[in-house]
Tab-separated table of C-alpha atoms and ligand atoms in Angstrom:
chain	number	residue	atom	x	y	z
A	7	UNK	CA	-20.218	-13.611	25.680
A	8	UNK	CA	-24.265	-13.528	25.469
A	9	UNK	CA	-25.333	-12.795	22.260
A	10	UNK	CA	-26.381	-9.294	22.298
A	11	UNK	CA	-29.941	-8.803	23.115
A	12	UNK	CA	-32.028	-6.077	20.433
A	13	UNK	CA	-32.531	-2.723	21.165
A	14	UNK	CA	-35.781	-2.187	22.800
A	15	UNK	CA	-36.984	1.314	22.450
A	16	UNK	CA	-40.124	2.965	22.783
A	17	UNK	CA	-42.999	1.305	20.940
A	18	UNK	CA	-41.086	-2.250	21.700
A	19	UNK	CA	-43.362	-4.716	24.287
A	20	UNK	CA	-41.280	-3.611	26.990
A	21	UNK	CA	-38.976	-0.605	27.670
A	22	UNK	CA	-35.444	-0.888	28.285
A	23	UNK	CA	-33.458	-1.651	30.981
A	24	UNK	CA	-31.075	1.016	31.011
A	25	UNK	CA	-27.797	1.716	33.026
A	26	UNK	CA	-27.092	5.438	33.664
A	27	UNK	CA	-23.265	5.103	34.792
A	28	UNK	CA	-22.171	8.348	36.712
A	29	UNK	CA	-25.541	9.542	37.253
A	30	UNK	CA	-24.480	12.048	39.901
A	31	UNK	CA	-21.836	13.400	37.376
A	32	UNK	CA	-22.670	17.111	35.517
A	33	UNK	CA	-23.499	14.940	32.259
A	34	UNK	CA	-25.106	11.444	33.855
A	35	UNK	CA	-27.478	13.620	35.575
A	36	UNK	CA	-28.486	15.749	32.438
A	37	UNK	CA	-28.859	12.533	30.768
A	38	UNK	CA	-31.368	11.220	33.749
A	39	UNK	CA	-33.257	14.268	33.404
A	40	UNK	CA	-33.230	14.159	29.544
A	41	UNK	CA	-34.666	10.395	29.751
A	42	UNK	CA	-37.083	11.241	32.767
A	43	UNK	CA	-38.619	13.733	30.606
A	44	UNK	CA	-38.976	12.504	27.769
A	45	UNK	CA	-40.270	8.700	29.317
A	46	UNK	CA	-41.561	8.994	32.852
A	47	UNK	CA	-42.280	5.753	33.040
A	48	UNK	CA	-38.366	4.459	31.873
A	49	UNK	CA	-36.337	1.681	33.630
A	50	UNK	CA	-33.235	3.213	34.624
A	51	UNK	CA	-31.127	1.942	37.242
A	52	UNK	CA	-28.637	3.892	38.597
A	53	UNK	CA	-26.150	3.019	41.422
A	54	UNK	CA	-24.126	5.578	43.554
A	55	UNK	CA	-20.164	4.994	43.438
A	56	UNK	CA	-20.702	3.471	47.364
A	57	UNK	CA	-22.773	1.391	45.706
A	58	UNK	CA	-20.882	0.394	42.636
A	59	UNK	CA	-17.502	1.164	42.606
A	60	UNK	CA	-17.128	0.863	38.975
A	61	UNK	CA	-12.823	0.914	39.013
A	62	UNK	CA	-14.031	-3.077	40.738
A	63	UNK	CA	-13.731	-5.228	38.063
A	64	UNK	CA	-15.502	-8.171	40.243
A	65	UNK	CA	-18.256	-5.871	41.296
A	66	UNK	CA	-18.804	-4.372	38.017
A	67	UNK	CA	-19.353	-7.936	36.764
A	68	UNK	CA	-21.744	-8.973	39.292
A	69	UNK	CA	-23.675	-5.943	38.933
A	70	UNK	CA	-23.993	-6.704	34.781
A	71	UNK	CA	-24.552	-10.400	35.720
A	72	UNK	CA	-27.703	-9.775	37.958
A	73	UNK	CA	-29.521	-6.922	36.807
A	74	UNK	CA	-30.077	-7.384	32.646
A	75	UNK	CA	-29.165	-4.489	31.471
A	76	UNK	CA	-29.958	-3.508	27.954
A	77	UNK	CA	-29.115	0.308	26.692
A	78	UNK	CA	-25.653	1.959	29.059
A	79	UNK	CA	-25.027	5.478	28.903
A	80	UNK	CA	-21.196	5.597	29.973
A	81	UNK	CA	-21.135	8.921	31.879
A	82	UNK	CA	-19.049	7.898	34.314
A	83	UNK	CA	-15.700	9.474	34.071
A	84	UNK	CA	-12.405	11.176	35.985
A	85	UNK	CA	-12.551	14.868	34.727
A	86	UNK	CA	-11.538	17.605	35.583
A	87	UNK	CA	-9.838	21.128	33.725
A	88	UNK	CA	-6.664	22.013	32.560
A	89	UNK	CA	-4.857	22.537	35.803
A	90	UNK	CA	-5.968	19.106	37.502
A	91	UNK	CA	-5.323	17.288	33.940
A	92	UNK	CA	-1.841	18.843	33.638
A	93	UNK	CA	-1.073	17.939	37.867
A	94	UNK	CA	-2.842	14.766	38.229
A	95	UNK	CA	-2.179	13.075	34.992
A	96	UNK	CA	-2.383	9.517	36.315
A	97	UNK	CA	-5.642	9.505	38.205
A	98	UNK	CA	-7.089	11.063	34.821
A	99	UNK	CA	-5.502	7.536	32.686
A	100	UNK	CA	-5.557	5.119	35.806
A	101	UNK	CA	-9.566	5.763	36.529
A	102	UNK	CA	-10.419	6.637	33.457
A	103	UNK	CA	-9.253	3.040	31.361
A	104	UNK	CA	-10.435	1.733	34.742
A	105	UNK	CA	-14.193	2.617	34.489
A	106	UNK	CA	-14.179	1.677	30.759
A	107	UNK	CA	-12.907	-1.020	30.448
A	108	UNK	CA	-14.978	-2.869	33.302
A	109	UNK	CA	-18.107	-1.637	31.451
A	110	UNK	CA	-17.400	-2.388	28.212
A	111	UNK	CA	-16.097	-5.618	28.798
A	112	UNK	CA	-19.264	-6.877	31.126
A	113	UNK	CA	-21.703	-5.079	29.011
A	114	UNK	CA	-20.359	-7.288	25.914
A	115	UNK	CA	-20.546	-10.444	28.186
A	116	UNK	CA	-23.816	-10.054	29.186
A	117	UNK	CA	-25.317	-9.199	26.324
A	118	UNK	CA	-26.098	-5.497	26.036
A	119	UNK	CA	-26.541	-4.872	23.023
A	120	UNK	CA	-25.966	-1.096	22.960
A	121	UNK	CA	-23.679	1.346	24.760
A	122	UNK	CA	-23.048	5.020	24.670
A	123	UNK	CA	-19.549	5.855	25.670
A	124	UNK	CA	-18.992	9.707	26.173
A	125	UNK	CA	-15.667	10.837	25.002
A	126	UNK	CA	-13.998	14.215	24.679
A	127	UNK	CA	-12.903	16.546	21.920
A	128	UNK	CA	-9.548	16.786	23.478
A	129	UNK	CA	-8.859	13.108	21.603
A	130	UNK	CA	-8.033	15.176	18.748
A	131	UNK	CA	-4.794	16.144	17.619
A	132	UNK	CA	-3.442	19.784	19.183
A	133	UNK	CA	-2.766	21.156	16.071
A	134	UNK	CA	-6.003	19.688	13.899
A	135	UNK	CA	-7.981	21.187	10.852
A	136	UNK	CA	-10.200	23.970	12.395
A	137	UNK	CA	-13.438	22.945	12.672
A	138	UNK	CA	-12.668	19.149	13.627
A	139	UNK	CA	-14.074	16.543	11.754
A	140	UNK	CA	-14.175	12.852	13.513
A	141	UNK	CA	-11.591	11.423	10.987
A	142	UNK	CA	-9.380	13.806	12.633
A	143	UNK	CA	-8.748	11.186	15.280
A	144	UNK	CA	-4.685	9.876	15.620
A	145	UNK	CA	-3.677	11.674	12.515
A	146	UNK	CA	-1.112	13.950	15.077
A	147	UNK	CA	0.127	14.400	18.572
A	148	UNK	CA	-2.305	15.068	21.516
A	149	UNK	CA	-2.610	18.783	23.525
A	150	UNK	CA	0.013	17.566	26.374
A	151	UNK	CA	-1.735	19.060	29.363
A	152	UNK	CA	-4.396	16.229	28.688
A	153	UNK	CA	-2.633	13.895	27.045
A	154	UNK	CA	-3.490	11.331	29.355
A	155	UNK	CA	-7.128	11.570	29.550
A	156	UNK	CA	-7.502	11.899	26.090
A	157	UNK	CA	-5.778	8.513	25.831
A	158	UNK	CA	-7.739	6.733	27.328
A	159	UNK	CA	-10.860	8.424	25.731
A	160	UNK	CA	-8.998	7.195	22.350
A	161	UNK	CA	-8.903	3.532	24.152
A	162	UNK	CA	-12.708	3.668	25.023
A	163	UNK	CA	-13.764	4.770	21.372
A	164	UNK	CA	-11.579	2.046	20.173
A	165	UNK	CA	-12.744	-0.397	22.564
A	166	UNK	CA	-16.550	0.287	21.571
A	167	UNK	CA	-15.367	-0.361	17.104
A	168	UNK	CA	-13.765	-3.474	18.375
A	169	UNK	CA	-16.340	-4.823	19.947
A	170	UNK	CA	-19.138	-4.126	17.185
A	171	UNK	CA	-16.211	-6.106	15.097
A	172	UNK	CA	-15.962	-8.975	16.313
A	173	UNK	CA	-18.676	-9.295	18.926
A	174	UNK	CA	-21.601	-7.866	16.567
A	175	UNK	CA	-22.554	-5.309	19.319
A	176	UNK	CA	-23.595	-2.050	18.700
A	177	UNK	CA	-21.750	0.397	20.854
A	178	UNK	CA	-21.642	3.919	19.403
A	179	UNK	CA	-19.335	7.131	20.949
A	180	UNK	CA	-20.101	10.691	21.146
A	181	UNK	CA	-17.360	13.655	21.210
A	182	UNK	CA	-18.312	16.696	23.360
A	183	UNK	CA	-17.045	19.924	23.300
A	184	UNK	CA	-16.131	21.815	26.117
A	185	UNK	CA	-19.836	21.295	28.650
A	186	UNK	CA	-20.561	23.571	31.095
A	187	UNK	CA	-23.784	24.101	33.393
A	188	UNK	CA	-26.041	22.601	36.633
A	189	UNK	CA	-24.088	20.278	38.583
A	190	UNK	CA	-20.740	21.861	37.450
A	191	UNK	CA	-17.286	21.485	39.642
A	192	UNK	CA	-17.257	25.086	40.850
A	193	UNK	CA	-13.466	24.312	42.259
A	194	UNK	CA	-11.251	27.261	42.327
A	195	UNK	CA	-8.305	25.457	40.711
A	196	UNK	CA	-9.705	21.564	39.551
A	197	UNK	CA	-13.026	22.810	37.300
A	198	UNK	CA	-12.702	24.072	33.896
A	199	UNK	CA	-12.866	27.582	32.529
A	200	UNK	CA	-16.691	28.636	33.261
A	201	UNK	CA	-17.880	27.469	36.778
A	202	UNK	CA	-14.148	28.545	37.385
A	203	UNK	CA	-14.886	31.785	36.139
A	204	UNK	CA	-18.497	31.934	37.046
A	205	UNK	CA	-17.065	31.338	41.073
A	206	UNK	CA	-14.298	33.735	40.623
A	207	UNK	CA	-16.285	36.845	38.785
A	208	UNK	CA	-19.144	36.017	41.640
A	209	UNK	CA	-16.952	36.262	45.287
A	210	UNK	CA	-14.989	39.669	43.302
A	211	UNK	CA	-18.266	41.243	43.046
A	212	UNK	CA	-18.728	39.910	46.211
A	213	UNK	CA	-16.074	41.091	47.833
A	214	UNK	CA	-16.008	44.358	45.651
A	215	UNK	CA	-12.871	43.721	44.576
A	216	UNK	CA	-11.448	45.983	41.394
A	217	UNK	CA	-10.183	42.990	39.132
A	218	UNK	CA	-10.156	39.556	38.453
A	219	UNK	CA	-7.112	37.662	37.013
A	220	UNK	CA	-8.387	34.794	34.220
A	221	UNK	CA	-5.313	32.338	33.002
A	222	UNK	CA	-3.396	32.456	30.062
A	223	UNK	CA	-3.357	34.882	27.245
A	224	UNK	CA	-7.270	34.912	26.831
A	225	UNK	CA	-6.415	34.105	22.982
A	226	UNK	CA	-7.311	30.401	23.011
A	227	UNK	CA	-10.417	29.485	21.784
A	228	UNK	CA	-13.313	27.453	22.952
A	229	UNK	CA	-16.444	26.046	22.124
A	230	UNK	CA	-19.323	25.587	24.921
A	231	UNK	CA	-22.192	23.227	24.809
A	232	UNK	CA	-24.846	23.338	27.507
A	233	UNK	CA	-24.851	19.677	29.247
A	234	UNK	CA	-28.781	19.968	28.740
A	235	UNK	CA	-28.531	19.938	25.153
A	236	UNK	CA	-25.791	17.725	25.486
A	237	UNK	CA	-27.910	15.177	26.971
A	238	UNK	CA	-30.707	15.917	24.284
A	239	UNK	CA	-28.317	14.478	21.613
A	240	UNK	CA	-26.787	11.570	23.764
A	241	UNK	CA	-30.679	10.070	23.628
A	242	UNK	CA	-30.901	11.226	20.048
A	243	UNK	CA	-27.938	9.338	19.313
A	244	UNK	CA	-28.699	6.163	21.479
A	245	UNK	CA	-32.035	6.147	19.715
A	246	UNK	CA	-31.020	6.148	16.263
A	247	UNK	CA	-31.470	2.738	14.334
A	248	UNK	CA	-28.655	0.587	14.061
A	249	UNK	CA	-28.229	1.524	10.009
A	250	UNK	CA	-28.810	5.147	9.984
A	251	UNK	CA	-26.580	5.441	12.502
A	252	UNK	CA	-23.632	3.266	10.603
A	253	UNK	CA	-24.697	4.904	7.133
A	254	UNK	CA	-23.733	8.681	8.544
A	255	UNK	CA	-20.449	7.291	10.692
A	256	UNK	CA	-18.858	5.072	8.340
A	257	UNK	CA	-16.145	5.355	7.058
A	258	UNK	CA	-15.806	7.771	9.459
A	259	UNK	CA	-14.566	4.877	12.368
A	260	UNK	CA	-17.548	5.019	14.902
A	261	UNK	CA	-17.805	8.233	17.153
A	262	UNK	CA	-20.001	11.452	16.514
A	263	UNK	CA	-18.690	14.944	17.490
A	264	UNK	CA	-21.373	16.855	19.410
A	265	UNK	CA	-21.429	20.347	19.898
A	266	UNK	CA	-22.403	23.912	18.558
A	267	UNK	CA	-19.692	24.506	15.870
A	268	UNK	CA	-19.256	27.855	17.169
A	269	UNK	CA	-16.603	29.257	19.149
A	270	UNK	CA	-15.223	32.621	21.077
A	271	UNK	CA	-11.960	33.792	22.763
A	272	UNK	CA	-11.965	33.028	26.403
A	273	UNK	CA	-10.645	36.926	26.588
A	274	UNK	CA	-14.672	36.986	25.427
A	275	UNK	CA	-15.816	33.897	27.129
A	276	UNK	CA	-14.602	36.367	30.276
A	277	UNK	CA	-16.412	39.591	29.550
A	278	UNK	CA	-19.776	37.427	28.855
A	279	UNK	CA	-19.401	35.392	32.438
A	280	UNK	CA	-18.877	38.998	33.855
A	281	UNK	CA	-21.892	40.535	32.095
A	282	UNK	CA	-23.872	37.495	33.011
A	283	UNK	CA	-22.644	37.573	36.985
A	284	UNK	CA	-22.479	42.264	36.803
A	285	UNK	CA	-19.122	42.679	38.149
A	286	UNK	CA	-17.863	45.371	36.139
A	287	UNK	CA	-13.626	45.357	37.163
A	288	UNK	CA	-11.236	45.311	35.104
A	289	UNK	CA	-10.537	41.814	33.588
A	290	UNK	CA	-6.448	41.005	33.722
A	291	UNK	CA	-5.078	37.731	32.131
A	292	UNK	CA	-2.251	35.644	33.860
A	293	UNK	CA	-0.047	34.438	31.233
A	294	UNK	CA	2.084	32.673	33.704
A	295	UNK	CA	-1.109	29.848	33.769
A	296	UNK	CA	-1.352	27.444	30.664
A	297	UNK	CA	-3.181	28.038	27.555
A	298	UNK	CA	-4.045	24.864	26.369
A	299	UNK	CA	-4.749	23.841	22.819
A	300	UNK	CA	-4.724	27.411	20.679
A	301	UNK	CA	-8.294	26.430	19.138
A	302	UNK	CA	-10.676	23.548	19.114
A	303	UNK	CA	-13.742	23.824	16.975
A	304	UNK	CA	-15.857	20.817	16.131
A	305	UNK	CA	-17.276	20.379	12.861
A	306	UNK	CA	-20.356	18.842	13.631
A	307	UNK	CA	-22.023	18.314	10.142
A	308	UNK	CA	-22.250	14.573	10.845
A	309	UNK	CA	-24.560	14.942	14.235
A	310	UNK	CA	-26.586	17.843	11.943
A	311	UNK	CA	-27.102	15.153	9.446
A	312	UNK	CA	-28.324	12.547	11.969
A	313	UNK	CA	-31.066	14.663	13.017
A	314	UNK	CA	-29.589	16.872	16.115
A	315	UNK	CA	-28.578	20.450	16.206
A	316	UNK	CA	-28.109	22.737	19.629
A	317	UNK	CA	-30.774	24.619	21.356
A	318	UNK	CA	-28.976	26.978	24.187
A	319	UNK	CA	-27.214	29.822	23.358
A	320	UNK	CA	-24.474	30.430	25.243
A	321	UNK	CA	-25.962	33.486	26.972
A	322	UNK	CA	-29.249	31.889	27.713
A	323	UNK	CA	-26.690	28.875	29.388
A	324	UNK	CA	-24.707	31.260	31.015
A	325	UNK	CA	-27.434	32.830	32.622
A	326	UNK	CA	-28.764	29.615	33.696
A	327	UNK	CA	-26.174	28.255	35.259
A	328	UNK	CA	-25.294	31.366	37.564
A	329	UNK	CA	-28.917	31.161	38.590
A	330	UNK	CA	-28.119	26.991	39.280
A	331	UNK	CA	-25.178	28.329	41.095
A	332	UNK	CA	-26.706	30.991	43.159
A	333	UNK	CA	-29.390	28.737	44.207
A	334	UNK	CA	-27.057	25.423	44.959
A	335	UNK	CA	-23.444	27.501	46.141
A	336	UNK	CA	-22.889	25.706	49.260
A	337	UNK	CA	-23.691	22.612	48.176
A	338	UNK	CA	-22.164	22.948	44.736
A	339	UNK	CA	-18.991	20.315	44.067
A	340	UNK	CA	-16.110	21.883	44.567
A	341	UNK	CA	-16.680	23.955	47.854
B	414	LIG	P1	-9.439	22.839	28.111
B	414	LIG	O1	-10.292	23.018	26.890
B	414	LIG	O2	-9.116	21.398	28.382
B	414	LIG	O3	-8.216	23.703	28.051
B	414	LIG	O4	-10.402	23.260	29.324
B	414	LIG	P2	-10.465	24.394	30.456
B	414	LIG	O5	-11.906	24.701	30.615
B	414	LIG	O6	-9.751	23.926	31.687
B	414	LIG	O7	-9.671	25.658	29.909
B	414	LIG	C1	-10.068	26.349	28.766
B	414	LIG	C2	-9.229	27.625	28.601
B	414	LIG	O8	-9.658	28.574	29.579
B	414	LIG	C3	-7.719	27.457	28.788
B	414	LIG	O9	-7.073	28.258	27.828
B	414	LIG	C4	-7.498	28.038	30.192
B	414	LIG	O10	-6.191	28.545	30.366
B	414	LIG	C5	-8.519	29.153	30.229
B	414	LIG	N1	-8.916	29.606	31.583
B	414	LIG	C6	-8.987	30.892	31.983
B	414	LIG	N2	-9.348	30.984	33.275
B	414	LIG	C7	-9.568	29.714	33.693
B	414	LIG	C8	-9.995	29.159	34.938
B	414	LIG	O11	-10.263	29.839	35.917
B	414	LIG	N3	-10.124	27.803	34.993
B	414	LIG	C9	-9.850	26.992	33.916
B	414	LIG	N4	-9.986	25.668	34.023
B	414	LIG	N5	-9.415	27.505	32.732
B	414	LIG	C10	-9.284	28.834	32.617
């Protein structure tokens, strides 16, 4: 491998190169927007999947071997709610180790010297400590309906420590909560719980239809994070020096949780997306449909101690994203 060059950020000579993967995604986008805004002037590059097809290990390496890349947000990613996770379990590992490991691995032979990878707070165990600290991670068995994705989010965070072992790098791993908002899968079946609901609470009210059916019991709970503030704390995060950053996340292994701490029943996830969209039916649950994990609540006392803490409530976010919605419906992934 090159040896990894330093991390240039802003008030270095010249700003850094850096690789956006999955820029089209709900999250790479946010995280475009986030660096746009914050550094008109930045060097991203950004390459559409007809472009780059990053499950090409030979393409993937020419594309780190030409263009001296310095900073990668790993974005890029096979996702997709409970339903597709549960039916499509080996696109979600296949892709998903896929995608990764091509990055990772050229990014540490050409010298990048620091990497984002975004991981998931399904890694955790189903039945964890409520809220979920980081060194939660493979201390019990995995939610099965995601079991597969999750394992190869375990793979990338564990990729990413290796490498900083024995390669020196500096490759650090954040854990979302559930993400909602623009550039959401609005898929009737494949999205997850709020552009689901968000579509289905909108065409009832729509249609003028009496009721809408949500799945499961309505007990599990959920935390939401806005993908705008999500983005906010991947930058935070990329930008923090090299020993702050390993001070707050040892011996805590290498990955950050990032979310609000705060969670709600989807029973009241469901009367707030009908509020926020005024359809005012009756609200039935299908407990045929699966529930998931019973509760996952990060603790995020480690990203509050680096510096970061959530903006959006999740009524301001709800309302946002119905107004996204409304504006960008037809051409909205997932119709
Ligand atoms: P999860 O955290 O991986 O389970 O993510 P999801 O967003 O797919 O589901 C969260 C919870 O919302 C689960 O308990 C689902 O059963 C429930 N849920 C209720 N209605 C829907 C829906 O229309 N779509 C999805 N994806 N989940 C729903």
């Amino acid at each position: 491998m090159n040896k990894p060059r330093p991390n240039t950020t802003s008030g270095a000579a010249s700003s850094p190169r850096i690789f956006v993967a999955g820029h089209r995604g709900m999250v790479g986008s946010a995280i475009v927007r986030q660096i746009s805004s914050a550094a008109p002037g930045a060097d991203l590059v950004l390459r559409t999947r007809e472009e780059l097809d990053l499950t090409n290990q030979d393409a993937v390496e020419r594309f780190f071997a030409t263009e001296e890349i310095d900073q990668v947000y790993l974005a890029a990613a096979k996702v997709g709610g409970i339903l597709a996770n549960d039916t499509r379990p080996a696109e979600f590992i296949l892709q998903n180790l896929a995608i990764q490991t091509n990055v990772i691995q050229a990014a540490v032979k050409h010298g990048v010297g620091r990497l984002l990878f975004l991981g998931s707070s399904c890694i955790y165990p189903k039945l964890a400590d409520q809220p979920i600290r980081e060194d939660a991670l493979l201390t019990g068995p995995l939610e099965p309906t995601n079991e597969p994705y999750a394992v190869a989010k375990i793979a990338g965070i564990k990729m990413c420590e290796s490498c900083n072992r024995q390669y020196g790098t500096d490759y650090r791993s954040v854990m979302p909560t559930n993400l909602y908002g623009e550039n959401d899968n609005f898929h009737p079946q494949h999205s997850h719980v709020i552009p689901g609901l968000i579509r289905r609470f909108h065409e009832a009210r729509e249609a003028g239809d009496h009721s809408v059916t949500v799945w499961g019991t309505g007990t599990p709970r959920r935390e939401f994070l806005h993908v705008d503030d999500l983005a906010s704390a991947c930058v935070h995060v990329m930008e923090l020096p090299a020993e702050t950053y390993r001070q707050h996340t040892q011996p805590m292994l290498s990955h950050v949780n990032v979310g609000t701490g705060e969670d709600l029943s989807i029973r009241s996830l469901a009367a707030m997306v009908a509020e926020t969209v005024g359809f005012d039916g009756a609200i039935e649950f299908d407990a045929s449909k699966p529930d998931g994990t019973p509760r996952k609540v990060l603790d995020v006392s480690c990203l509050h101690s680096l510096g970061w803490k959530h903006r959006i409530s999740l009524q301001d976010g709800l309302r946002s994203t119905y107004r996204w919605f409304l504006d960008n419906q037809s051409g909205a992934r997932g119709y």
